mmCIF file of C-alpha atoms and ligand atoms in Angstrom:
data_model
loop_
_atom_site.group_PDB
_atom_site.id
_atom_site.type_symbol
_atom_site.label_atom_id
_atom_site.label_comp_id
_atom_site.label_asym_id
_atom_site.label_seq_id
_atom_site.Cartn_x
_atom_site.Cartn_y
_atom_site.Cartn_z
ATOM 1 C CA MET A 1 0.278 -0.181 0.072
ATOM 2 C CA SER A 2 2.302 2.605 -0.960
ATOM 3 C CA ASP A 3 -0.178 4.954 -2.816
ATOM 4 C CA LEU A 4 -2.373 6.087 -0.464
ATOM 5 C CA VAL A 5 -4.935 9.178 -1.444
ATOM 6 C CA THR A 6 -5.359 11.378 1.127
ATOM 7 C CA ILE A 7 -9.051 12.106 2.384
ATOM 8 C CA GLU A 8 -9.568 15.406 0.147
ATOM 9 C CA GLN A 9 -8.284 13.154 -2.813
ATOM 10 C CA ALA A 10 -10.474 10.607 -2.094
ATOM 11 C CA LEU A 11 -13.772 12.324 -2.208
ATOM 12 C CA ALA A 12 -13.056 14.777 -5.074
ATOM 13 C CA LEU A 13 -12.072 11.227 -7.061
ATOM 14 C CA VAL A 14 -15.477 10.068 -5.880
ATOM 15 C CA LEU A 15 -17.639 13.343 -6.204
ATOM 16 C CA ALA A 16 -15.958 13.461 -9.996
ATOM 17 C CA ARG A 17 -18.141 10.330 -11.119
ATOM 18 C CA ALA A 18 -21.060 10.811 -8.963
ATOM 19 C CA ALA A 19 -22.823 12.904 -11.488
ATOM 20 C CA ALA A 20 -26.471 13.590 -10.651
ATOM 21 C CA LEU A 21 -29.054 10.815 -11.433
ATOM 22 C CA PRO A 22 -31.853 12.045 -13.897
ATOM 23 C CA ALA A 23 -34.829 14.270 -12.036
ATOM 24 C CA GLU A 24 -38.025 13.261 -11.892
ATOM 25 C CA SER A 25 -41.705 14.641 -10.684
ATOM 26 C CA VAL A 26 -42.048 14.354 -7.025
ATOM 27 C CA PRO A 27 -45.635 14.607 -5.104
ATOM 28 C CA LEU A 28 -44.907 17.629 -2.114
ATOM 29 C CA ALA A 29 -46.200 14.718 0.113
ATOM 30 C CA ALA A 30 -43.525 12.214 -0.793
ATOM 31 C CA ALA A 31 -40.687 14.896 -1.000
ATOM 32 C CA ALA A 32 -38.991 15.091 2.374
ATOM 33 C CA GLY A 33 -35.624 14.388 2.647
ATOM 34 C CA ARG A 34 -34.787 14.529 -1.565
ATOM 35 C CA PHE A 35 -32.510 16.979 -3.353
ATOM 36 C CA LEU A 36 -34.491 19.855 -5.881
ATOM 37 C CA ALA A 37 -33.317 19.197 -9.331
ATOM 38 C CA GLU A 38 -34.789 22.318 -10.201
ATOM 39 C CA GLN A 39 -35.545 25.713 -8.219
ATOM 40 C CA ALA A 40 -39.159 26.125 -6.905
ATOM 41 C CA LEU A 41 -41.255 28.684 -8.089
ATOM 42 C CA ALA A 42 -43.852 30.284 -5.617
ATOM 43 C CA THR A 43 -47.389 30.089 -7.118
ATOM 44 C CA THR A 44 -48.551 33.110 -5.241
ATOM 45 C CA ASP A 45 -47.972 35.785 -3.632
ATOM 46 C CA LEU A 46 -47.322 34.769 0.461
ATOM 47 C CA PRO A 47 -49.775 36.317 1.827
ATOM 48 C CA PRO A 48 -51.901 36.464 -1.139
ATOM 49 C CA PHE A 49 -53.813 39.379 0.471
ATOM 50 C CA PRO A 50 -52.787 41.801 3.112
ATOM 51 C CA SER A 51 -54.057 39.896 5.684
ATOM 52 C CA SER A 52 -54.305 40.430 9.781
ATOM 53 C CA ALA A 53 -51.954 39.559 11.951
ATOM 54 C CA MET A 54 -54.096 39.481 15.221
ATOM 55 C CA ASP A 55 -57.967 39.169 16.336
ATOM 56 C CA GLY A 56 -58.973 42.738 16.639
ATOM 57 C CA PHE A 57 -60.517 45.852 14.477
ATOM 58 C CA ALA A 58 -59.558 46.968 11.123
ATOM 59 C CA ILE A 59 -59.241 50.578 11.250
ATOM 60 C CA ARG A 60 -57.773 53.888 9.797
ATOM 61 C CA SER A 61 -54.669 55.180 11.200
ATOM 62 C CA ALA A 62 -55.942 58.605 10.852
ATOM 63 C CA ASP A 63 -58.875 58.017 12.825
ATOM 64 C CA THR A 64 -57.409 57.326 16.235
ATOM 65 C CA PRO A 65 -57.478 57.713 19.140
ATOM 66 C CA GLY A 66 -61.164 57.903 18.548
ATOM 67 C CA THR A 67 -64.423 56.021 18.833
ATOM 68 C CA LEU A 68 -65.719 53.942 15.788
ATOM 69 C CA GLU A 69 -68.520 52.386 14.373
ATOM 70 C CA ILE A 70 -68.428 48.830 14.328
ATOM 71 C CA VAL A 71 -69.793 47.843 10.457
ATOM 72 C CA ALA A 72 -69.102 43.988 9.965
ATOM 73 C CA GLN A 73 -67.039 41.299 11.509
ATOM 74 C CA ILE A 74 -64.251 39.363 8.855
ATOM 75 C CA ALA A 75 -63.455 35.735 9.446
ATOM 76 C CA ALA A 76 -60.454 34.056 7.771
ATOM 77 C CA GLY A 77 -61.086 32.684 4.357
ATOM 78 C CA SER A 78 -64.273 35.061 3.603
ATOM 79 C CA PRO A 79 -63.614 37.080 0.358
ATOM 80 C CA ALA A 80 -62.603 40.582 0.759
ATOM 81 C CA SER A 81 -65.759 42.987 2.379
ATOM 82 C CA ALA A 82 -66.422 46.434 1.087
ATOM 83 C CA ALA A 83 -64.067 49.340 1.723
ATOM 84 C CA LEU A 84 -63.842 50.679 5.556
ATOM 85 C CA GLU A 85 -64.651 54.347 5.459
ATOM 86 C CA PRO A 86 -63.955 57.251 7.823
ATOM 87 C CA GLY A 87 -65.110 56.454 11.370
ATOM 88 C CA GLN A 88 -65.663 52.885 10.907
ATOM 89 C CA ALA A 89 -63.850 49.359 12.212
ATOM 90 C CA MET A 90 -64.290 46.227 11.060
ATOM 91 C CA GLY A 91 -63.957 42.790 14.016
ATOM 92 C CA ILE A 92 -61.379 40.996 12.126
ATOM 93 C CA SER A 93 -59.968 37.401 12.691
ATOM 94 C CA THR A 94 -56.144 36.800 12.511
ATOM 95 C CA GLY A 95 -55.558 35.779 8.796
ATOM 96 C CA ALA A 96 -58.748 37.423 7.496
ATOM 97 C CA VAL A 97 -58.850 40.001 4.741
ATOM 98 C CA VAL A 98 -57.712 42.877 5.538
ATOM 99 C CA PRO A 99 -60.600 45.599 3.608
ATOM 100 C CA ASP A 100 -59.307 48.364 1.271
ATOM 101 C CA GLY A 101 -59.615 52.128 3.085
ATOM 102 C CA ALA A 102 -57.913 50.055 6.298
ATOM 103 C CA ASP A 103 -54.470 50.459 7.030
ATOM 104 C CA ALA A 104 -54.090 49.299 10.407
ATOM 105 C CA VAL A 105 -55.497 46.515 12.729
ATOM 106 C CA VAL A 106 -56.017 47.119 16.191
ATOM 107 C CA PRO A 107 -55.448 44.064 18.737
ATOM 108 C CA ILE A 108 -58.879 43.063 20.704
ATOM 109 C CA GLU A 109 -56.927 43.538 24.170
ATOM 110 C CA HIS A 110 -56.145 47.394 23.150
ATOM 111 C CA VAL A 111 -59.700 48.541 22.692
ATOM 112 C CA VAL A 112 -62.580 48.536 24.469
ATOM 113 C CA ALA A 113 -65.678 47.664 22.246
ATOM 114 C CA VAL A 114 -69.366 48.806 23.560
ATOM 115 C CA ALA A 115 -71.917 47.211 21.569
ATOM 116 C CA ASN A 116 -71.540 48.628 18.122
ATOM 117 C CA SER A 117 -68.515 51.240 18.705
ATOM 118 C CA VAL A 118 -65.131 50.751 19.976
ATOM 119 C CA GLU A 119 -63.135 52.860 21.396
ATOM 120 C CA VAL A 120 -59.299 53.301 20.910
ATOM 121 C CA ALA A 121 -57.753 54.975 23.441
ATOM 122 C CA LYS A 122 -54.100 55.510 21.566
ATOM 123 C CA ALA A 123 -53.240 56.491 18.470
ATOM 124 C CA VAL A 124 -52.383 53.283 16.384
ATOM 125 C CA PRO A 125 -49.345 53.713 13.461
ATOM 126 C CA ALA A 126 -50.241 52.701 9.817
ATOM 127 C CA ARG A 127 -49.735 49.299 8.745
ATOM 128 C CA SER A 128 -49.564 47.720 12.457
ATOM 129 C CA ASN A 129 -50.756 44.284 12.623
ATOM 130 C CA VAL A 130 -50.939 44.190 8.876
ATOM 131 C CA ARG A 131 -49.121 41.713 6.868
ATOM 132 C CA PRO A 132 -48.399 42.924 3.505
ATOM 133 C CA ARG A 133 -49.222 41.063 0.544
ATOM 134 C CA GLY A 134 -46.310 39.461 -0.567
ATOM 135 C CA GLY A 135 -44.463 40.372 1.938
ATOM 136 C CA ASP A 136 -42.843 36.968 2.548
ATOM 137 C CA ILE A 137 -42.778 36.150 -1.022
ATOM 138 C CA ARG A 138 -43.672 36.911 -4.414
ATOM 139 C CA LEU A 139 -45.257 35.274 -7.334
ATOM 140 C CA GLY A 140 -42.534 33.360 -9.307
ATOM 141 C CA ASP A 141 -39.792 34.140 -6.941
ATOM 142 C CA ALA A 142 -37.552 30.785 -6.403
ATOM 143 C CA VAL A 143 -38.808 29.483 -2.800
ATOM 144 C CA ILE A 144 -35.704 26.619 -2.579
ATOM 145 C CA ALA A 145 -32.938 26.592 -5.138
ATOM 146 C CA ALA A 146 -31.609 23.589 -6.854
ATOM 147 C CA GLY A 147 -29.428 21.079 -5.192
ATOM 148 C CA ARG A 148 -30.969 21.981 -1.805
ATOM 149 C CA ARG A 149 -32.355 19.382 0.493
ATOM 150 C CA LEU A 150 -36.375 19.143 1.473
ATOM 151 C CA GLY A 151 -36.447 19.300 5.128
ATOM 152 C CA VAL A 152 -38.896 20.312 7.686
ATOM 153 C CA PRO A 153 -38.893 24.190 6.628
ATOM 154 C CA GLN A 154 -38.331 23.556 3.008
ATOM 155 C CA LEU A 155 -41.731 21.326 2.824
ATOM 156 C CA ALA A 156 -43.451 24.009 4.710
ATOM 157 C CA ALA A 157 -42.496 27.088 2.534
ATOM 158 C CA LEU A 158 -43.432 24.616 -0.504
ATOM 159 C CA ALA A 159 -46.735 24.054 0.411
ATOM 160 C CA ALA A 160 -47.519 27.407 1.769
ATOM 161 C CA THR A 161 -46.426 28.879 -1.926
ATOM 162 C CA GLY A 162 -48.873 26.106 -3.025
ATOM 163 C CA VAL A 163 -46.331 23.917 -5.052
ATOM 164 C CA ALA A 164 -47.636 20.854 -5.578
ATOM 165 C CA GLU A 165 -45.281 18.796 -7.094
ATOM 166 C CA VAL A 166 -41.117 19.252 -7.043
ATOM 167 C CA ARG A 167 -38.821 17.996 -9.736
ATOM 168 C CA CYS A 168 -36.168 15.907 -8.010
ATOM 169 C CA GLY A 169 -32.663 14.083 -8.874
ATOM 170 C CA ARG A 170 -33.772 10.028 -8.376
ATOM 171 C CA ARG A 171 -33.052 8.538 -5.638
ATOM 172 C CA PRO A 172 -29.845 6.032 -6.737
ATOM 173 C CA ARG A 173 -30.223 2.564 -6.141
ATOM 174 C CA VAL A 174 -27.649 0.699 -3.663
ATOM 175 C CA THR A 175 -26.760 -2.772 -3.157
ATOM 176 C CA ILE A 176 -24.773 -4.175 0.427
ATOM 177 C CA LEU A 177 -22.879 -6.672 0.514
ATOM 178 C CA ALA A 178 -21.567 -7.942 3.288
ATOM 179 C CA THR A 179 -18.651 -10.332 3.464
ATOM 180 C CA GLY A 180 -17.097 -12.654 5.489
ATOM 181 C CA SER A 181 -17.602 -16.279 6.207
ATOM 182 C CA GLU A 182 -17.048 -16.204 9.995
ATOM 183 C CA LEU A 183 -20.597 -13.655 9.977
ATOM 184 C CA ARG A 184 -23.474 -14.666 11.522
ATOM 185 C CA ARG A 185 -27.095 -13.099 11.589
ATOM 186 C CA PRO A 186 -28.169 -11.658 15.087
ATOM 187 C CA GLY A 187 -30.218 -14.041 16.914
ATOM 188 C CA GLU A 188 -28.364 -16.834 15.421
ATOM 189 C CA SER A 189 -25.969 -19.075 17.778
ATOM 190 C CA LEU A 190 -22.052 -18.189 17.339
ATOM 191 C CA ARG A 191 -20.082 -21.795 16.451
ATOM 192 C CA PRO A 192 -16.077 -21.036 17.406
ATOM 193 C CA GLY A 193 -14.640 -18.321 15.173
ATOM 194 C CA GLU A 194 -18.019 -16.536 14.301
ATOM 195 C CA ILE A 195 -19.172 -13.097 15.075
ATOM 196 C CA TYR A 196 -22.156 -11.356 14.171
ATOM 197 C CA GLU A 197 -22.703 -8.996 11.305
ATOM 198 C CA SER A 198 -23.323 -5.863 11.910
ATOM 199 C CA ASN A 199 -22.078 -3.991 8.715
ATOM 200 C CA GLY A 200 -24.984 -4.690 6.230
ATOM 201 C CA LEU A 201 -27.690 -3.241 8.501
ATOM 202 C CA MET A 202 -25.518 0.104 9.559
ATOM 203 C CA LEU A 203 -24.934 0.766 5.870
ATOM 204 C CA GLU A 204 -28.717 -0.036 5.108
ATOM 205 C CA ALA A 205 -29.632 2.374 8.086
ATOM 206 C CA ALA A 206 -26.778 5.154 6.687
ATOM 207 C CA LEU A 207 -27.756 4.923 3.077
ATOM 208 C CA THR A 208 -31.786 4.558 3.635
ATOM 209 C CA ALA A 209 -31.531 7.797 5.643
ATOM 210 C CA ALA A 210 -29.724 9.297 2.770
ATOM 211 C CA GLY A 211 -32.140 9.121 0.473
ATOM 212 C CA ALA A 212 -30.832 5.817 -1.178
ATOM 213 C CA VAL A 213 -33.391 2.848 -2.641
ATOM 214 C CA VAL A 214 -31.067 0.008 -0.531
ATOM 215 C CA GLU A 215 -31.114 -3.961 -1.414
ATOM 216 C CA ARG A 216 -29.222 -6.081 1.223
ATOM 217 C CA LEU A 217 -27.619 -9.109 -0.237
ATOM 218 C CA ALA A 218 -27.295 -11.867 1.296
ATOM 219 C CA THR A 219 -24.123 -12.273 2.976
ATOM 220 C CA ALA A 220 -21.302 -14.064 1.154
ATOM 221 C CA ALA A 221 -18.832 -16.540 2.319
ATOM 222 C CA ASP A 222 -14.906 -15.763 1.343
ATOM 223 C CA ASP A 223 -15.064 -18.346 -1.852
ATOM 224 C CA GLU A 224 -14.789 -17.113 -5.264
ATOM 225 C CA ASP A 225 -18.288 -18.599 -6.624
ATOM 226 C CA ALA A 226 -20.369 -16.745 -3.879
ATOM 227 C CA HIS A 227 -18.742 -13.518 -4.597
ATOM 228 C CA ARG A 228 -18.917 -13.565 -7.988
ATOM 229 C CA GLU A 229 -22.708 -14.262 -8.297
ATOM 230 C CA ALA A 230 -23.016 -11.437 -5.305
ATOM 231 C CA LEU A 231 -20.617 -8.965 -6.994
ATOM 232 C CA ALA A 232 -22.490 -9.415 -10.444
ATOM 233 C CA ARG A 233 -25.686 -8.769 -8.958
ATOM 234 C CA GLY A 234 -25.237 -5.608 -7.026
ATOM 235 C CA LEU A 235 -22.917 -4.412 -9.952
ATOM 236 C CA ALA A 236 -26.280 -3.557 -11.404
ATOM 237 C CA ALA A 237 -27.278 -0.887 -9.118
ATOM 238 C CA ASP A 238 -26.223 2.311 -9.302
ATOM 239 C CA VAL A 239 -23.879 1.950 -6.342
ATOM 240 C CA LEU A 240 -22.364 -0.944 -4.731
ATOM 241 C CA VAL A 241 -21.287 -0.887 -1.400
ATOM 242 C CA THR A 242 -19.146 -4.163 0.206
ATOM 243 C CA SER A 243 -17.737 -4.803 3.540
ATOM 244 C CA GLY A 244 -14.815 -6.600 4.256
ATOM 245 C CA GLY A 245 -12.226 -8.927 1.783
ATOM 246 C CA VAL A 246 -10.581 -5.487 0.395
ATOM 247 C CA SER A 247 -7.117 -5.720 3.011
ATOM 248 C CA VAL A 248 -4.396 -7.901 1.347
ATOM 249 C CA GLY A 249 -5.039 -11.508 3.154
ATOM 250 C CA PRO A 250 -5.675 -14.629 1.142
ATOM 251 C CA HIS A 251 -9.473 -14.900 1.196
ATOM 252 C CA ASP A 252 -9.680 -10.921 0.463
ATOM 253 C CA LEU A 253 -11.521 -11.620 -2.758
ATOM 254 C CA VAL A 254 -13.396 -8.316 -3.250
ATOM 255 C CA ARG A 255 -11.197 -6.323 -5.364
ATOM 256 C CA ARG A 256 -10.079 -9.033 -7.866
ATOM 257 C CA LEU A 257 -13.422 -10.582 -8.131
ATOM 258 C CA GLU A 258 -14.669 -6.848 -9.233
ATOM 259 C CA VAL A 259 -11.914 -6.295 -11.366
ATOM 260 C CA GLU A 260 -12.745 -9.765 -13.461
ATOM 261 C CA LEU A 261 -16.456 -8.481 -13.281
ATOM 262 C CA GLY A 262 -15.102 -5.023 -15.114
ATOM 263 C CA VAL A 263 -14.630 -3.093 -12.742
ATOM 264 C CA ALA A 264 -12.187 -0.270 -13.179
ATOM 265 C CA GLU A 265 -10.368 0.373 -9.858
ATOM 266 C CA ILE A 266 -9.912 4.527 -9.183
ATOM 267 C CA PHE A 267 -8.368 4.351 -5.683
ATOM 268 C CA TRP A 268 -7.303 1.484 -3.050
ATOM 269 C CA GLY A 269 -6.278 2.774 0.580
ATOM 270 C CA VAL A 270 -6.775 6.261 1.830
ATOM 271 C CA ALA A 271 -4.204 7.820 4.180
ATOM 272 C CA MET A 272 -6.630 7.538 7.501
ATOM 273 C CA ARG A 273 -7.617 5.936 10.521
ATOM 274 C CA PRO A 274 -9.470 3.554 11.050
ATOM 275 C CA GLY A 275 -10.498 2.920 7.385
ATOM 276 C CA LYS A 276 -7.204 2.738 5.436
ATOM 277 C CA PRO A 277 -8.097 -0.087 3.305
ATOM 278 C CA LEU A 278 -10.524 1.315 1.415
ATOM 279 C CA ALA A 279 -11.297 1.005 -2.109
ATOM 280 C CA PHE A 280 -13.150 2.943 -5.033
ATOM 281 C CA GLY A 281 -14.113 2.079 -8.494
ATOM 282 C CA VAL A 282 -16.564 2.200 -11.455
ATOM 283 C CA ARG A 283 -18.419 0.014 -13.671
ATOM 284 C CA GLY A 284 -19.878 2.252 -16.476
ATOM 285 C CA SER A 285 -22.281 4.478 -14.450
ATOM 286 C CA THR A 286 -21.671 1.983 -11.322
ATOM 287 C CA LEU A 287 -20.174 3.338 -8.477
ATOM 288 C CA VAL A 288 -18.271 0.497 -6.368
ATOM 289 C CA PHE A 289 -17.601 0.930 -2.931
ATOM 290 C CA GLY A 290 -15.222 -2.015 -1.163
ATOM 291 C CA LEU A 291 -15.645 -0.743 2.918
ATOM 292 C CA PRO A 292 -12.747 -2.517 5.340
ATOM 293 C CA GLY A 293 -14.707 -5.306 7.593
ATOM 294 C CA ASN A 294 -13.876 -3.995 10.710
ATOM 295 C CA PRO A 295 -16.845 -1.890 11.868
ATOM 296 C CA VAL A 296 -15.546 1.002 12.583
ATOM 297 C CA SER A 297 -13.254 1.229 9.282
ATOM 298 C CA SER A 298 -17.016 0.573 7.725
ATOM 299 C CA LEU A 299 -18.383 3.485 9.506
ATOM 300 C CA VAL A 300 -15.663 6.093 8.472
ATOM 301 C CA GLY A 301 -15.834 5.441 5.239
ATOM 302 C CA CYS A 302 -19.231 5.341 4.701
ATOM 303 C CA GLU A 303 -19.662 8.446 6.424
ATOM 304 C CA LEU A 304 -16.795 10.388 4.538
ATOM 305 C CA PHE A 305 -17.213 8.831 1.149
ATOM 306 C CA VAL A 306 -20.219 6.777 0.474
ATOM 307 C CA LEU A 307 -23.121 9.168 1.531
ATOM 308 C CA PRO A 308 -21.193 12.278 0.027
ATOM 309 C CA ALA A 309 -21.665 10.286 -3.302
ATOM 310 C CA ILE A 310 -25.505 9.414 -2.222
ATOM 311 C CA ARG A 311 -26.131 13.009 -2.070
ATOM 312 C CA ALA A 312 -24.598 14.428 -5.157
ATOM 313 C CA LEU A 313 -26.036 11.270 -6.995
ATOM 314 C CA GLN A 314 -29.521 12.870 -5.881
ATOM 315 C CA GLY A 315 -28.373 16.235 -6.879
ATOM 316 C CA ALA A 316 -26.975 17.903 -3.800
ATOM 317 C CA SER A 317 -25.540 21.257 -4.476
ATOM 318 C CA SER A 318 -23.191 20.635 -1.137
ATOM 319 C CA PRO A 319 -22.550 16.874 -0.850
ATOM 320 C CA GLU A 320 -19.431 16.786 0.665
ATOM 321 C CA PRO A 321 -19.393 15.949 4.925
ATOM 322 C CA ARG A 322 -20.565 18.448 7.047
ATOM 323 C CA PHE A 323 -17.821 18.877 9.307
ATOM 324 C CA GLU A 324 -18.564 21.400 11.927
ATOM 325 C CA LEU A 325 -16.645 23.224 14.574
ATOM 326 C CA ALA A 326 -15.637 22.338 18.645
ATOM 327 C CA THR A 327 -13.733 22.646 21.283
ATOM 328 C CA LEU A 328 -11.040 19.822 21.913
ATOM 329 C CA GLY A 329 -11.555 18.319 25.739
ATOM 330 C CA GLU A 330 -8.147 16.705 25.435
ATOM 331 C CA ALA A 331 -5.087 16.602 23.435
ATOM 332 C CA LEU A 332 -4.724 14.432 20.713
ATOM 333 C CA ARG A 333 -1.242 12.958 19.090
ATOM 334 C CA ARG A 334 -1.196 13.718 15.299
ATOM 335 C CA SER A 335 0.058 11.178 12.745
ATOM 336 C CA PRO A 336 2.459 12.974 9.911
ATOM 337 C CA ALA A 337 1.708 10.254 7.551
ATOM 338 C CA ARG A 338 -2.453 9.872 7.879
ATOM 339 C CA ASP A 339 -5.748 11.341 9.119
ATOM 340 C CA ASP A 340 -7.309 10.267 12.184
ATOM 341 C CA LEU A 341 -11.286 10.177 12.593
ATOM 342 C CA VAL A 342 -11.564 9.684 17.022
ATOM 343 C CA ARG A 343 -14.733 8.883 17.727
ATOM 344 C CA ALA A 344 -16.008 11.730 20.742
ATOM 345 C CA SER A 345 -18.943 12.721 22.402
ATOM 346 C CA ILE A 346 -20.158 16.443 22.682
ATOM 347 C CA ASP A 347 -20.518 17.452 25.940
ATOM 348 C CA LEU A 348 -22.770 20.262 25.792
ATOM 349 C CA SER A 349 -22.698 21.655 29.242
ATOM 350 C CA ALA A 350 -20.395 24.492 28.345
ATOM 351 C CA GLY A 351 -19.882 24.866 24.879
ATOM 352 C CA ALA A 352 -19.685 22.090 22.693
ATOM 353 C CA VAL A 353 -16.794 20.191 23.718
ATOM 354 C CA LEU A 354 -15.399 16.865 21.932
ATOM 355 C CA ARG A 355 -14.560 14.160 24.483
ATOM 356 C CA PRO A 356 -13.057 11.282 22.723
ATOM 357 C CA VAL A 357 -14.022 7.695 24.120
ATOM 358 C CA VAL A 358 -12.007 5.041 25.488
ATOM 359 C CA GLY A 359 -10.999 2.437 22.632
ATOM 360 C CA GLN A 360 -10.269 3.480 19.449
ATOM 361 C CA GLU A 361 -9.514 0.399 17.750
ATOM 362 C CA SER A 362 -11.241 -0.491 14.364
ATOM 363 C CA HIS A 363 -13.553 -3.388 15.567
ATOM 364 C CA MET A 364 -14.785 -1.528 18.888
ATOM 365 C CA ILE A 365 -18.357 -0.816 17.228
ATOM 366 C CA ALA A 366 -19.489 -1.386 20.931
ATOM 367 C CA ARG A 367 -17.779 1.255 22.103
ATOM 368 C CA THR A 368 -18.784 3.396 19.404
ATOM 369 C CA ALA A 369 -21.998 3.671 20.139
ATOM 370 C CA ILE A 370 -21.318 6.159 22.787
ATOM 371 C CA ALA A 371 -19.519 7.725 20.325
ATOM 372 C CA ASP A 372 -21.373 11.589 18.917
ATOM 373 C CA ALA A 373 -18.906 12.795 16.262
ATOM 374 C CA LEU A 374 -15.989 11.460 14.513
ATOM 375 C CA ILE A 375 -13.055 14.324 15.278
ATOM 376 C CA HIS A 376 -10.941 15.229 12.145
ATOM 377 C CA VAL A 377 -7.153 15.354 13.615
ATOM 378 C CA PRO A 378 -5.220 16.519 10.407
ATOM 379 C CA ARG A 379 -2.381 14.625 9.577
ATOM 380 C CA GLY A 380 1.220 16.856 10.945
ATOM 381 C CA ASP A 381 3.330 16.917 13.926
ATOM 382 C CA GLY A 382 2.866 17.278 17.299
ATOM 383 C CA GLU A 383 -0.816 17.515 18.709
ATOM 384 C CA LEU A 384 -3.774 19.021 18.954
ATOM 385 C CA ALA A 385 -3.821 20.536 22.293
ATOM 386 C CA ALA A 386 -6.803 20.797 24.629
ATOM 387 C CA GLY A 387 -9.054 23.570 23.879
ATOM 388 C CA SER A 388 -8.194 23.911 20.419
ATOM 389 C CA THR A 389 -10.929 24.095 17.749
ATOM 390 C CA VAL A 390 -11.460 21.267 15.733
ATOM 391 C CA ARG A 391 -13.511 20.015 13.016
ATOM 392 C CA TYR A 392 -16.040 16.911 13.849
ATOM 393 C CA LEU A 393 -18.238 15.071 11.863
ATOM 394 C CA ARG A 394 -21.756 14.437 13.582
ATOM 395 C CA LEU A 395 -22.586 10.660 13.699
ATOM 396 C CA ALA A 396 -26.582 10.286 13.724
HETATM 397 P P1 AMP B 1 -11.708 -7.896 6.210
HETATM 398 O O1 AMP B 1 -11.950 -6.498 5.856
HETATM 399 O O2 AMP B 1 -12.744 -9.083 5.725
HETATM 400 O O3 AMP B 1 -10.788 -8.565 6.816
HETATM 401 O O4 AMP B 1 -12.329 -7.996 8.454
HETATM 402 C C1 AMP B 1 -11.655 -7.158 8.794
HETATM 403 C C2 AMP B 1 -12.302 -7.682 10.861
HETATM 404 O O5 AMP B 1 -13.891 -7.168 10.295
HETATM 405 C C3 AMP B 1 -12.571 -9.102 10.844
HETATM 406 O O6 AMP B 1 -12.507 -9.124 11.621
HETATM 407 C C4 AMP B 1 -13.944 -9.871 10.236
HETATM 408 O O7 AMP B 1 -14.517 -10.757 11.183
HETATM 409 C C5 AMP B 1 -14.969 -8.027 10.319
HETATM 410 N N1 AMP B 1 -15.729 -7.859 10.172
HETATM 411 C C6 AMP B 1 -15.626 -8.287 8.665
HETATM 412 N N2 AMP B 1 -16.982 -7.815 8.152
HETATM 413 C C7 AMP B 1 -18.092 -8.011 9.239
HETATM 414 C C8 AMP B 1 -19.366 -7.635 9.532
HETATM 415 N N3 AMP B 1 -20.011 -7.192 8.298
HETATM 416 N N4 AMP B 1 -20.067 -7.028 10.269
HETATM 417 C C9 AMP B 1 -18.858 -6.831 11.411
HETATM 418 N N5 AMP B 1 -17.710 -7.262 11.625
HETATM 419 C C10 AMP B 1 -17.182 -7.222 10.295
HETATM 420 MG MG1 MG B 2 -13.441 -10.813 5.953
#
């Protein structure tokens, strides 16, 4: 393993091959988590009419202070009523149309209403409690830019502006294959030499949450026929993600058989720990990730490279890992040759402080369960001092 690529190089090599899949129309109700392929435009002014921000009385600012005659009640959803004349007031609900002639709404709490008149003791400035037409957005303006993921606020914005359907990048079909003769399913009993298979489920959960349509194949034993058959099937997907069998051992068959099946390897080996023996290649438009079998290595490779690819395939404008900044709780030694990814919990009791968890070996997936973050320790000399600001990736 002499020609390791850096994390940055590896990510660039992956993203260069993860062009957005074709767009499709998606009903808004099914669009949560999808990425917009085209900007979405407002189908209406919002609000579509000058609307009241309060329950109260529509009035003319120039008539205040004063006693006004109540001539109507306007409910939300009613069409615009007759224009308000000088000296008049109209009862109005929150969200109802402010009538022509009125330039302010005085809240019900600020007036004394007696029979058919209302007493406004103080002057009410013009425009008080009136939401102007189009004050939030104008008809035809972009509500959301292309490439943006539709989260909770974005869905609400689209619904509010009357968008019923959006154009989104197609979801990538991803096949996940765990390899290893030693692997058993949770619930089965372990014979000597066996362990439980955890990468398949982990990858399925992570990739599904990122928007992929996942198929998980049965675990492949470490023999050529089992590998060949499963890999051939996986290569029909947009993305094939394998775990295990990409190191240098005699039972590590994945890379060799993928090459036989026509995969062109782009890189093998990333200067990072954990997760070094990671392979990436392509066959036609299929992206092929070979993640190492150690569970934490698989997790790191998925977070740094596979998830960004899944986002890019869906048309994300910023598919890269989303690093955040926080304070390092204890010193961490740097390695001159490779970047480290250190599992840590986030202590929020006094600003965000990252506390590395005890036990950082790449098989220690159980200890990883208490981690919230992967700290990025860039290659270099010396150490990152306690109290310094570092980049980290949040683990979901
Ligand atoms: P490999 O990359 O196949 O050499 O596997 C490295 C280590 O990870 C070995 O200890 C394997 O038993 C373990 N391992 C491989 N695949 C999985 C998996 N799907 N789930 C849990 N552990 C695994
Ligand atoms: Mg193996």
